Each structure stands twice: as C-alpha cells, then as structure tokens.
C-alpha cells in the first residue's frame, strides 16, 4: 500500500472517531435532560434514552408507568388551577393572577368524575379521573399543558382516591378500593415509583394484620388490650350511641392520604368502606411511619394520632407544616354540647386548647396554612353569613379576611376522589400573598381570591360554575 493510501485511511479513521465522539456527547445530553422535577437539589433520572414521549393510554390494569417530567423551559406566572363543568365535560383551567388571563389545560370525557392537586414544586398537576364504564386512571400534566400522560389504571371498576406526590416528587401514593356495594370490600394503599413505574402495596385488607378491621375497643384507640384498660364502660357505650346507633360491628376502615410528613412518611385519615350498625364512623388521624416497609409489617407501621372520645368535637383534623401541632375543628356534631371551635394540641399527645370559639349555630373548619398560621371558615346555619379568618396556633393575631351574606365559604370540597385542601398550596399562593376559596350561593360555586394581609373584605370573584373546584396554586 502506498504512503498516500495509508494517509487517506488514517484521515478517514479520524473522521469516523470524531463522528462517534459527537454522537456520544449528544447521547449524554439527551439522557441527562430527562429528569424528575423535584423541590430539592437531588434529581432522579428516568431509565430511558429515547426522546421525550408520553402516552395517555393505560399502561395496563394495576400497572404503573414511569413519569416523564422535563423542567419548564419558559418562566411561568403564579396561577391558581381549578376544575369546572362545561355542560357534560369537565375542564382543567388556570387563572394567571398577574395578567388576569385564563387557560384551559385539559378537557375530560363525558361521565368523568375528576379530582386534581398541584405537585410540591408547583409545575405539575396530578389528576384522578373516574370514568363510568371505561375505567379509572391517574394522570399527570405540566402546568403549561404539555406532557399529558397516564401513570396508572385501576383494576376493573375499583375506585382511586387521595393521590399525593411526595415532597421530593419521587413517590406517588394513592388509595384503591373495590366498589362499596360489593360484598367483602377490599382496600389497598399503594405507592408508585415515579422513576420506574413500579407499584408497591403499603396497606392491604387482603393481607394479615390489616389495621382497618377493628374490634370496638380497638376503634377507641390503641390495641384491644390497651383500650379495654384505658376506656371506661361509659365511654364504650357513648361510642356506640354516637357512631353506631344500631347494633352491629364497627365499620371496616380504609385510609386516605392527607399530606406527607416527610419523603418516607405520611398522614392518613380513616374512612368507612362499609357502614355497619347504621352509624357514621369517626374520621381519625393516623401516620404511616415508613413507606419503605413491606406490607407484611402493616400492623406495626400505622400509628394512631387521635382518639374519637378524647376530642369528640373534631369533625376535621390537620397538621401544621412543621409536624408539631394537631388542629381540630368542626361541630357541633353527634349531640356534643361543646360550642364549635378551633382547637390545637401537640402531636405528642397533650390536651387540646381552644384558640377560637364560635356561636352554637356555626360550622367551623380549619386548615394549616404555613408555619404556625391557621385559616378557618365560619358558616352560620341560621343567618347564612360566611366568614373567613386567619389566626396563629397560639391564639394570637386573629384577622377577618372575608365575609359574605347568603353564602357559604369552603375549602376544596371533599369528593369520593379525596380532599386536597390539606395541601398548603391549595389554599395559599406560593409567595404567601393570596388565598383561594370557594364561595357558594344558591348551590352555585364561585372561585374567589383575596389578599392574606386583609384589606378588602370582598375578594375578587374569578370564576363561577355549579361544579367548580380548587386544584391549587402553581409556582412561578
């Protein structure tokens, strides 16, 4: 071979090597850009090197799909997301507080029951869609309307509810239960790994040691032995009179996720799968201690934070953002003689102390806003006057934020898909300057927004619709 041929061969090999290096650099750029959005500096890479593609089709019954969550490329204004009904279809929309503009993100099919909440980083919306005769699914969409995708579909007509994304956005928890009209109802609390799509069962009524099938003493708090020694016969009789007016065993319980205590622990609220004895069970607060424990350890992985007779007048609970104080509100219910109020106690188990007392005809519901601030509604059932307040957990700095006649104020309303009002960014904007609330007049809901520092007692009405619901505040 001549010297010229050798030089030409070497030159061609050099060009091929450069091409390989360029391709490798592009490959690395593609794989490093596909990451889960988080609220911390740590990020999880998705196990894929293919272009960013999403699917709205079900991954299969009871099968999960890895999430595709690229970061926003354009700055967004702080907005409030909400659901509303257009004839037979449900629409997910956002309202830009800075510009006053509205945008429709998703339109759901007819006969669909939809619930949604906003991710911890404020850039994604998690949707639960229950469609009659089609199936039930968990979906995800970015706040600019891009990357709509289906992450999970339930088995048959199982109900999905209380879908929450962890603070680091690595885990998605949700409840799945069989149709309550069927015999032998089944319940599971599941976790979806956002990076892999793997499904893990955290609690299951099909596994031994399920804490939702209780004897009467267990329903009163603690183990059966502890309860029998700690509760008097009078208390047991009171429980049966208040919550089970007809003879029968206590109801079978399921557990709905309210909010995360950390990236590995969350707060749950008990709910009845089947009412037994013709009564209404108390909604008690629990903590799932470690989501990494196998379901075989479920009996020791659930801790009760409340007892129904210790604080009877609590129709609703919440936990402050620092996980140190429990907030109790509601009433009067079940013939409780105490006046409706907002009460606070340490999660460690000290006695309740009252920070606000309402009139006997008021219904009071409170939520932890941020730090040690409580927001609460006061609705008078006789005068139909609605009021909205904020107060500190020590009872100081009481402030009336809004008031309306012939109305009712509510946070995000509870549905069979869950209640997202326990997430602080559902009620209060990310910068802490604004609140969002539902004002109902003649059965028509209005989304109203006001300033947290007070000012006008008449908040701005943003949208009005029979089925309007708050989803939450997005981030800039």
Coordinates of C-alpha atoms in Angstrom, one line a residue:
X1 CA 0.0 0.0 0.0
X2 CA 1.4 3.4 -0.9
X3 CA 2.1 6.1 1.6
X4 CA -0.7 8.2 0.1
X5 CA -3.2 5.4 0.7
X6 CA -2.1 5.0 4.3
X7 CA -2.6 8.7 4.9
X8 CA -6.1 8.6 3.3
X9 CA -7.0 5.6 5.5
X10 CA -5.8 7.4 8.7
X11 CA -7.7 10.5 7.8
X12 CA -11.0 8.5 7.2
X13 CA -10.5 6.8 10.6
X14 CA -10.0 10.2 12.3
X15 CA -13.3 11.5 10.8
X16 CA -15.1 8.4 12.0
X17 CA -13.7 8.8 15.5
X18 CA -14.9 12.4 15.6
X19 CA -18.4 11.4 14.5
X20 CA -18.5 8.8 17.3
X21 CA -17.5 11.3 19.9
X22 CA -20.1 13.8 18.7
X23 CA -22.8 11.1 18.8
X24 CA -21.8 10.2 22.3
X25 CA -22.0 13.8 23.5
X26 CA -25.5 14.1 22.1
X27 CA -26.5 10.9 23.8
X28 CA -25.2 12.1 27.1
X29 CA -27.1 15.4 26.7
X30 CA -30.4 13.6 26.0
X31 CA -30.2 11.2 28.9
X32 CA -29.2 13.9 31.5
X33 CA -32.0 16.2 30.4
X34 CA -34.7 13.6 31.2
X35 CA -35.1 14.0 35.0
X36 CA -37.9 14.1 37.5
X37 CA -38.6 17.6 38.7
X38 CA -38.0 17.9 42.4
X39 CA -38.2 20.5 45.2
X40 CA -34.6 19.6 46.3
X41 CA -31.3 19.6 44.6
X42 CA -31.4 15.8 44.2
X43 CA -32.9 14.6 40.9
X44 CA -33.9 11.1 39.6
X45 CA -33.1 10.1 36.1
X46 CA -35.6 8.2 34.1
X47 CA -34.5 4.8 32.9
X48 CA -34.8 5.7 29.2
X49 CA -32.6 7.2 26.4
X50 CA -35.5 7.6 23.9
X51 CA -36.9 11.0 23.0
X52 CA -39.4 12.5 25.4
X53 CA -42.7 10.8 24.7
X54 CA -45.8 10.4 26.8
X55 CA -48.9 8.2 26.5
X56 CA -52.4 8.9 27.7
X57 CA -53.3 5.2 27.2
X58 CA -53.4 2.9 30.2
X59 CA -50.2 1.0 30.9
X60 CA -52.5 -2.0 31.9
X61 CA -54.7 -2.7 34.8
X62 CA -52.9 -2.2 38.1
X63 CA -49.7 -1.5 36.3
X64 CA -47.6 1.7 36.7
X65 CA -45.7 3.8 34.2
X66 CA -42.6 5.9 34.8
X67 CA -43.3 9.6 34.7
X68 CA -41.8 11.9 32.1
X69 CA -41.2 15.2 33.8
X70 CA -38.9 17.6 32.0
X71 CA -38.3 21.0 33.5
X72 CA -40.2 24.1 32.3
X73 CA -38.3 26.0 29.6
X74 CA -40.2 29.2 29.9
X75 CA -40.9 31.2 33.1
X76 CA -44.5 30.9 34.3
X77 CA -46.6 33.4 36.3
X78 CA -48.1 32.3 39.6
X79 CA -51.6 30.9 38.9
X80 CA -54.4 29.1 40.5
X81 CA -55.7 25.9 38.9
X82 CA -59.3 24.9 39.1
X83 CA -61.9 22.4 37.7
X84 CA -65.2 23.4 36.2
X85 CA -68.1 21.8 34.3
X86 CA -69.0 22.7 30.7
X87 CA -72.3 21.0 30.1
X88 CA -71.3 17.3 30.4
X89 CA -67.5 17.7 30.3
X90 CA -65.0 18.7 33.0
X91 CA -62.3 21.2 32.2
X92 CA -59.0 21.8 34.0
X93 CA -58.1 25.5 33.7
X94 CA -55.6 28.0 35.2
X95 CA -56.0 31.7 36.2
X96 CA -52.9 33.9 35.9
X97 CA -53.0 36.3 38.9
X98 CA -50.6 38.7 37.3
X99 CA -52.2 39.0 33.9
X100 CA -55.8 38.0 34.7
X101 CA -55.8 35.6 31.8
X102 CA -57.4 32.1 31.8
X103 CA -56.1 28.9 30.0
X104 CA -57.7 25.5 29.5
X105 CA -55.2 22.7 30.0
X106 CA -57.3 19.5 29.7
X107 CA -60.8 18.6 28.8
X108 CA -62.2 15.3 30.1
X109 CA -64.7 13.0 28.5
X110 CA -68.3 12.9 29.4
X111 CA -69.4 11.0 32.5
X112 CA -66.0 11.5 34.1
X113 CA -65.5 12.5 37.8
X114 CA -62.3 14.4 38.1
X115 CA -60.1 15.5 41.1
X116 CA -56.7 17.1 40.9
X117 CA -54.0 18.7 43.0
X118 CA -50.7 20.5 42.3
X119 CA -47.3 19.0 42.8
X120 CA -44.9 20.2 45.6
X121 CA -42.7 22.1 43.1
X122 CA -45.8 23.8 41.6
X123 CA -45.0 22.7 38.0
X124 CA -47.3 19.7 37.6
X125 CA -50.9 18.7 38.2
X126 CA -51.9 15.2 39.3
X127 CA -55.3 14.2 38.1
X128 CA -57.6 11.4 39.2
X129 CA -60.2 10.5 36.6
X130 CA -63.1 8.2 37.3
X131 CA -65.0 7.4 34.1
X132 CA -68.2 5.3 34.3
X133 CA -68.0 2.2 32.2
X134 CA -64.4 2.9 31.0
X135 CA -62.1 2.7 34.0
X136 CA -60.3 4.9 36.5
X137 CA -56.9 6.4 36.0
X138 CA -54.2 8.6 37.5
X139 CA -52.8 11.2 35.1
X140 CA -50.1 13.9 35.0
X141 CA -49.8 17.2 33.0
X142 CA -47.4 20.1 33.2
X143 CA -48.9 23.5 34.1
X144 CA -48.3 24.7 30.6
X145 CA -50.5 21.9 29.3
X146 CA -47.6 19.8 27.9
X147 CA -46.6 16.2 28.6
X148 CA -50.1 14.9 29.5
X149 CA -49.7 11.2 30.4
X150 CA -51.4 8.3 32.2
X151 CA -49.4 6.8 35.1
X152 CA -51.8 4.1 36.5
X153 CA -55.2 2.5 35.8
X154 CA -57.1 0.6 38.4
X155 CA -58.5 -2.9 38.2
X156 CA -62.0 -3.1 36.8
X157 CA -64.2 -0.5 38.5
X158 CA -62.0 0.0 41.6
X159 CA -62.1 3.5 42.9
X160 CA -58.9 5.6 43.1
X161 CA -58.6 8.5 45.5
X162 CA -56.2 10.7 47.6
X163 CA -53.4 10.8 45.1
X164 CA -50.4 12.7 46.5
X165 CA -46.8 13.3 45.3
X166 CA -44.0 13.2 47.9
X167 CA -42.1 16.4 48.7
X168 CA -39.1 15.2 46.6
X169 CA -41.5 14.0 43.9
X170 CA -40.1 10.5 43.8
X171 CA -43.1 8.7 45.1
X172 CA -46.9 8.9 44.3
X173 CA -49.3 7.4 46.9
X174 CA -52.9 6.6 46.3
X175 CA -55.8 4.6 47.7
X176 CA -57.6 1.9 45.7
X177 CA -60.8 0.3 46.9
X178 CA -63.4 -2.0 45.5
X179 CA -67.0 -0.8 44.8
X180 CA -68.6 -0.3 48.2
X181 CA -71.8 -2.0 47.1
X182 CA -70.0 -5.3 46.6
X183 CA -69.7 -7.9 49.3
X184 CA -66.3 -8.1 51.2
X185 CA -64.9 -4.7 50.2
X186 CA -61.2 -4.5 49.6
X187 CA -58.8 -1.7 50.2
X188 CA -55.2 -1.0 49.3
X189 CA -52.8 1.9 49.8
X190 CA -50.2 1.9 47.1
X191 CA -47.1 3.7 46.1
X192 CA -45.9 4.3 42.5
X193 CA -42.1 4.9 42.0
X194 CA -42.1 7.9 39.6
X195 CA -38.7 6.9 38.1
X196 CA -39.5 3.2 37.3
X197 CA -43.3 2.9 37.4
X198 CA -43.0 0.1 40.0
X199 CA -46.1 -0.4 42.2
X200 CA -45.7 -1.2 45.9
X201 CA -48.5 -2.1 48.3
X202 CA -48.3 -0.2 51.7
X203 CA -51.6 -1.3 53.3
X204 CA -53.9 -4.1 52.2
X205 CA -57.1 -5.6 53.6
X206 CA -56.1 -8.8 51.8
X207 CA -53.0 -9.2 53.9
X208 CA -52.8 -10.4 57.5
X209 CA -52.7 -7.8 60.2
X210 CA -54.7 -5.2 58.3
X211 CA -55.4 -2.4 60.8
X212 CA -58.8 -1.4 59.2
X213 CA -60.7 -4.3 60.6
X214 CA -61.2 -3.4 64.2
X215 CA -63.0 -4.6 67.3
X216 CA -64.8 -2.0 69.3
X217 CA -62.0 -1.4 71.8
X218 CA -59.5 -1.0 69.0
X219 CA -61.7 1.6 67.4
X220 CA -61.4 3.6 70.6
X221 CA -57.6 3.8 70.2
X222 CA -54.6 1.6 70.8
X223 CA -54.6 -2.2 70.9
X224 CA -57.5 -4.2 72.1
X225 CA -55.8 -4.8 75.5
X226 CA -54.8 -1.2 75.9
X227 CA -58.2 0.1 75.0
X228 CA -60.1 -2.1 77.4
X229 CA -57.9 -1.0 80.3
X230 CA -57.9 2.7 79.4
X231 CA -61.5 3.3 78.3
X232 CA -64.4 3.1 80.7
X233 CA -67.6 1.2 80.0
X234 CA -69.4 4.6 79.8
X235 CA -67.1 5.7 77.0
X236 CA -67.7 2.5 75.1
X237 CA -71.5 3.0 75.5
X238 CA -71.1 6.6 74.3
X239 CA -69.1 5.5 71.3
X240 CA -71.9 3.1 70.3
X241 CA -74.6 5.7 70.8
X242 CA -72.7 8.4 68.9
X243 CA -71.3 6.5 66.0
X244 CA -73.3 3.2 65.8
X245 CA -76.9 3.9 66.8
X246 CA -78.0 0.4 65.6
X247 CA -76.5 -2.9 66.8
X248 CA -73.6 -4.2 64.7
X249 CA -69.9 -4.5 64.5
X250 CA -67.7 -1.4 63.9
X251 CA -67.3 -0.5 60.2
X252 CA -64.4 -1.7 58.0
X253 CA -62.0 1.2 57.5
X254 CA -59.9 2.4 54.7
X255 CA -57.2 5.1 54.8
X256 CA -57.0 8.3 52.7
X257 CA -53.7 10.1 52.3
X258 CA -53.9 13.7 53.6
X259 CA -50.4 15.0 53.4
X260 CA -46.8 13.9 53.6
X261 CA -44.9 14.1 57.0
X262 CA -41.6 13.5 55.1
X263 CA -40.4 11.8 51.9
X264 CA -40.9 8.4 53.7
X265 CA -43.9 9.0 56.0
X266 CA -47.4 10.4 55.5
X267 CA -50.6 11.3 57.4
X268 CA -53.8 9.3 56.7
X269 CA -57.4 9.8 57.6
X270 CA -59.6 6.8 58.3
X271 CA -62.8 6.4 56.3
X272 CA -65.5 3.7 56.2
X273 CA -65.6 1.2 53.4
X274 CA -68.9 -0.3 54.6
X275 CA -71.1 1.2 57.3
X276 CA -72.1 -1.3 59.9
X277 CA -74.6 -0.8 62.7
X278 CA -76.2 2.0 60.8
X279 CA -73.8 4.6 62.0
X280 CA -71.1 7.0 60.9
X281 CA -67.6 6.2 62.0
X282 CA -65.3 8.9 63.4
X283 CA -62.6 10.2 61.0
X284 CA -59.4 9.7 62.9
X285 CA -55.9 10.8 62.0
X286 CA -53.1 8.3 61.6
X287 CA -49.4 8.3 60.5
X288 CA -47.9 5.7 58.2
X289 CA -44.4 5.6 59.7
X290 CA -42.3 4.2 56.8
X291 CA -43.4 3.7 53.2
X292 CA -40.3 1.5 52.7
X293 CA -41.6 -1.2 55.0
X294 CA -43.2 -4.2 53.3
X295 CA -47.0 -4.7 53.6
X296 CA -46.4 -7.7 55.9
X297 CA -45.4 -5.2 58.6
X298 CA -48.6 -3.1 58.2
X299 CA -50.0 -3.8 61.6
X300 CA -46.9 -2.1 63.3
X301 CA -46.5 0.6 60.6
X302 CA -49.6 2.6 61.3
X303 CA -49.7 4.9 64.4
X304 CA -53.0 6.5 65.7
X305 CA -52.7 10.2 66.4
X306 CA -56.3 10.8 67.6
X307 CA -58.9 9.1 69.7
X308 CA -62.6 9.8 69.0
X309 CA -63.8 10.3 72.6
X310 CA -60.7 12.3 73.7
X311 CA -61.6 15.1 71.3
X312 CA -65.2 14.4 70.3
X313 CA -66.0 17.7 68.7
X314 CA -63.4 17.2 65.9
X315 CA -65.0 16.8 62.6
X316 CA -61.8 17.7 60.8
X317 CA -58.1 17.5 61.5
X318 CA -54.9 18.9 60.1
X319 CA -51.3 19.1 61.0
X320 CA -49.1 22.2 61.0
X321 CA -46.3 22.4 58.4
X322 CA -43.6 21.6 61.0
X323 CA -45.5 18.4 62.0
X324 CA -45.6 19.5 65.7
X325 CA -49.2 20.5 66.3
X326 CA -52.6 19.0 65.5
X327 CA -55.5 21.2 64.6
X328 CA -59.1 20.2 65.4
X329 CA -62.3 21.9 64.1
X330 CA -65.9 21.3 63.3
X331 CA -69.1 20.7 65.2
X332 CA -71.3 20.7 66.9
X333 CA -71.8 17.0 65.9
X334 CA -73.4 13.9 67.4
X335 CA -75.0 15.9 70.2
X336 CA -71.7 17.2 71.6
X337 CA -72.6 20.1 74.0
X338 CA -69.4 22.0 73.4
X339 CA -69.5 25.0 71.1
X340 CA -67.9 24.9 67.7
X341 CA -64.3 25.9 67.9
X342 CA -60.7 25.7 66.6
X343 CA -58.5 23.7 69.0
X344 CA -54.9 22.9 68.9
X345 CA -52.7 20.3 70.7
X346 CA -49.2 19.0 70.3
X347 CA -48.9 15.9 68.1
X348 CA -47.1 14.3 71.0
X349 CA -50.4 14.0 72.8
X350 CA -51.1 16.9 75.2
X351 CA -54.6 18.2 75.9
X352 CA -56.4 20.4 73.4
X353 CA -56.5 24.1 73.9
X354 CA -59.1 26.4 72.3
X355 CA -57.8 29.3 70.1
X356 CA -61.2 30.4 68.7
X357 CA -64.8 29.8 69.8
X358 CA -67.8 30.3 67.5
X359 CA -71.5 30.6 68.2
X360 CA -73.6 27.4 68.7
X361 CA -75.1 27.8 65.1
X362 CA -71.7 27.9 63.4
X363 CA -69.9 25.3 61.5
X364 CA -66.1 25.7 61.7
X365 CA -63.4 24.1 59.5
X366 CA -59.7 24.9 59.8
X367 CA -56.6 24.2 57.7
X368 CA -52.9 24.7 58.4
X369 CA -51.7 27.4 56.1
X370 CA -47.9 27.7 56.6
X371 CA -45.6 28.0 59.6
X372 CA -48.0 28.4 62.5
X373 CA -50.9 30.1 60.8
X374 CA -54.4 28.6 60.7
X375 CA -57.0 29.5 58.1
X376 CA -60.7 28.7 59.0
X377 CA -64.2 29.2 57.7
X378 CA -67.2 30.0 59.9
X379 CA -70.6 29.5 58.4
X380 CA -73.7 30.3 60.4
X381 CA -76.5 27.8 59.5
X382 CA -79.3 30.2 60.6
X383 CA -78.2 33.6 59.2
X384 CA -76.3 32.2 56.2
X385 CA -73.4 34.6 56.9
X386 CA -70.0 33.3 55.9
X387 CA -66.7 34.4 57.4
X388 CA -63.1 33.6 56.7
X389 CA -60.3 34.1 59.3
X390 CA -56.7 33.5 60.0
X391 CA -55.1 33.1 63.4
X392 CA -51.9 31.8 64.9
X393 CA -51.7 28.5 66.6
X394 CA -51.2 30.2 69.9
X395 CA -54.4 32.1 69.5
X396 CA -52.8 35.5 68.6
X397 CA -53.3 37.7 65.5
X398 CA -56.9 36.9 64.8
X399 CA -57.9 38.6 61.5
X400 CA -61.1 38.6 59.4
X401 CA -60.1 38.1 55.8
X402 CA -63.5 37.9 54.1
X403 CA -67.3 38.0 54.9
X404 CA -70.4 37.5 52.8
X405 CA -74.1 37.3 53.3
X406 CA -76.3 34.5 51.9
X407 CA -73.2 32.5 51.2
X408 CA -71.1 29.6 52.4
X409 CA -67.3 29.5 52.4
X410 CA -65.5 26.2 51.9
X411 CA -62.0 25.0 51.1
X412 CA -61.6 22.5 48.3
X413 CA -64.7 20.3 48.8
X414 CA -64.4 16.6 49.7
X415 CA -65.3 14.1 47.0
X416 CA -65.0 10.4 46.6
X417 CA -61.6 11.1 45.0
X418 CA -60.3 12.8 48.1
X419 CA -59.7 16.2 49.6
X420 CA -56.7 18.3 48.6
X421 CA -57.4 21.2 51.0
X422 CA -54.8 19.8 53.4
X423 CA -52.0 20.8 51.0
X424 CA -51.0 24.3 52.0
X425 CA -50.5 25.4 48.4
X426 CA -54.2 24.6 47.6
X427 CA -55.4 27.4 49.8
X428 CA -52.5 29.9 49.8
X429 CA -50.3 31.1 46.9
X430 CA -46.7 30.1 46.8
X431 CA -45.5 33.6 47.8
X432 CA -47.9 33.7 50.7
X433 CA -49.7 36.8 49.5
X434 CA -53.1 35.4 48.3
X435 CA -55.7 32.9 49.3
X436 CA -58.2 30.9 47.2
X437 CA -61.6 29.9 48.5
X438 CA -64.9 28.6 47.3
X439 CA -68.0 30.8 47.9
X440 CA -71.3 29.1 47.4
X441 CA -74.6 31.0 46.8
X442 CA -77.8 29.2 45.8
X443 CA -75.8 26.0 45.1
X444 CA -73.5 27.8 42.6
X445 CA -69.8 27.8 43.4
X446 CA -67.5 30.7 42.8
X447 CA -63.7 30.8 43.0
X448 CA -62.6 33.9 44.9
X449 CA -59.1 35.2 45.5
X450 CA -58.2 37.7 48.3
X451 CA -55.1 39.1 50.0
X452 CA -53.7 37.4 53.0
X453 CA -52.8 40.7 54.6
X454 CA -56.6 41.6 54.7
X455 CA -57.6 44.8 53.1
X456 CA -60.8 44.4 51.2
X457 CA -63.5 42.2 52.8
X458 CA -64.8 41.4 49.3
X459 CA -62.4 39.1 47.5
X460 CA -62.2 39.0 43.7
X461 CA -64.6 36.5 42.0
X462 CA -62.6 34.7 39.3
X463 CA -65.0 32.1 38.0
X464 CA -68.5 30.8 38.7
X465 CA -69.8 27.3 38.0
X466 CA -72.0 24.7 39.5
X467 CA -69.2 22.2 39.8
X468 CA -66.2 24.5 40.3
X469 CA -63.4 23.1 42.5
X470 CA -60.0 24.4 43.5
X471 CA -57.0 22.4 42.4
X472 CA -54.3 24.6 43.9
X473 CA -51.6 27.3 43.3
X474 CA -48.9 26.7 40.7
X475 CA -45.4 28.2 41.1
X476 CA -43.6 30.8 39.0

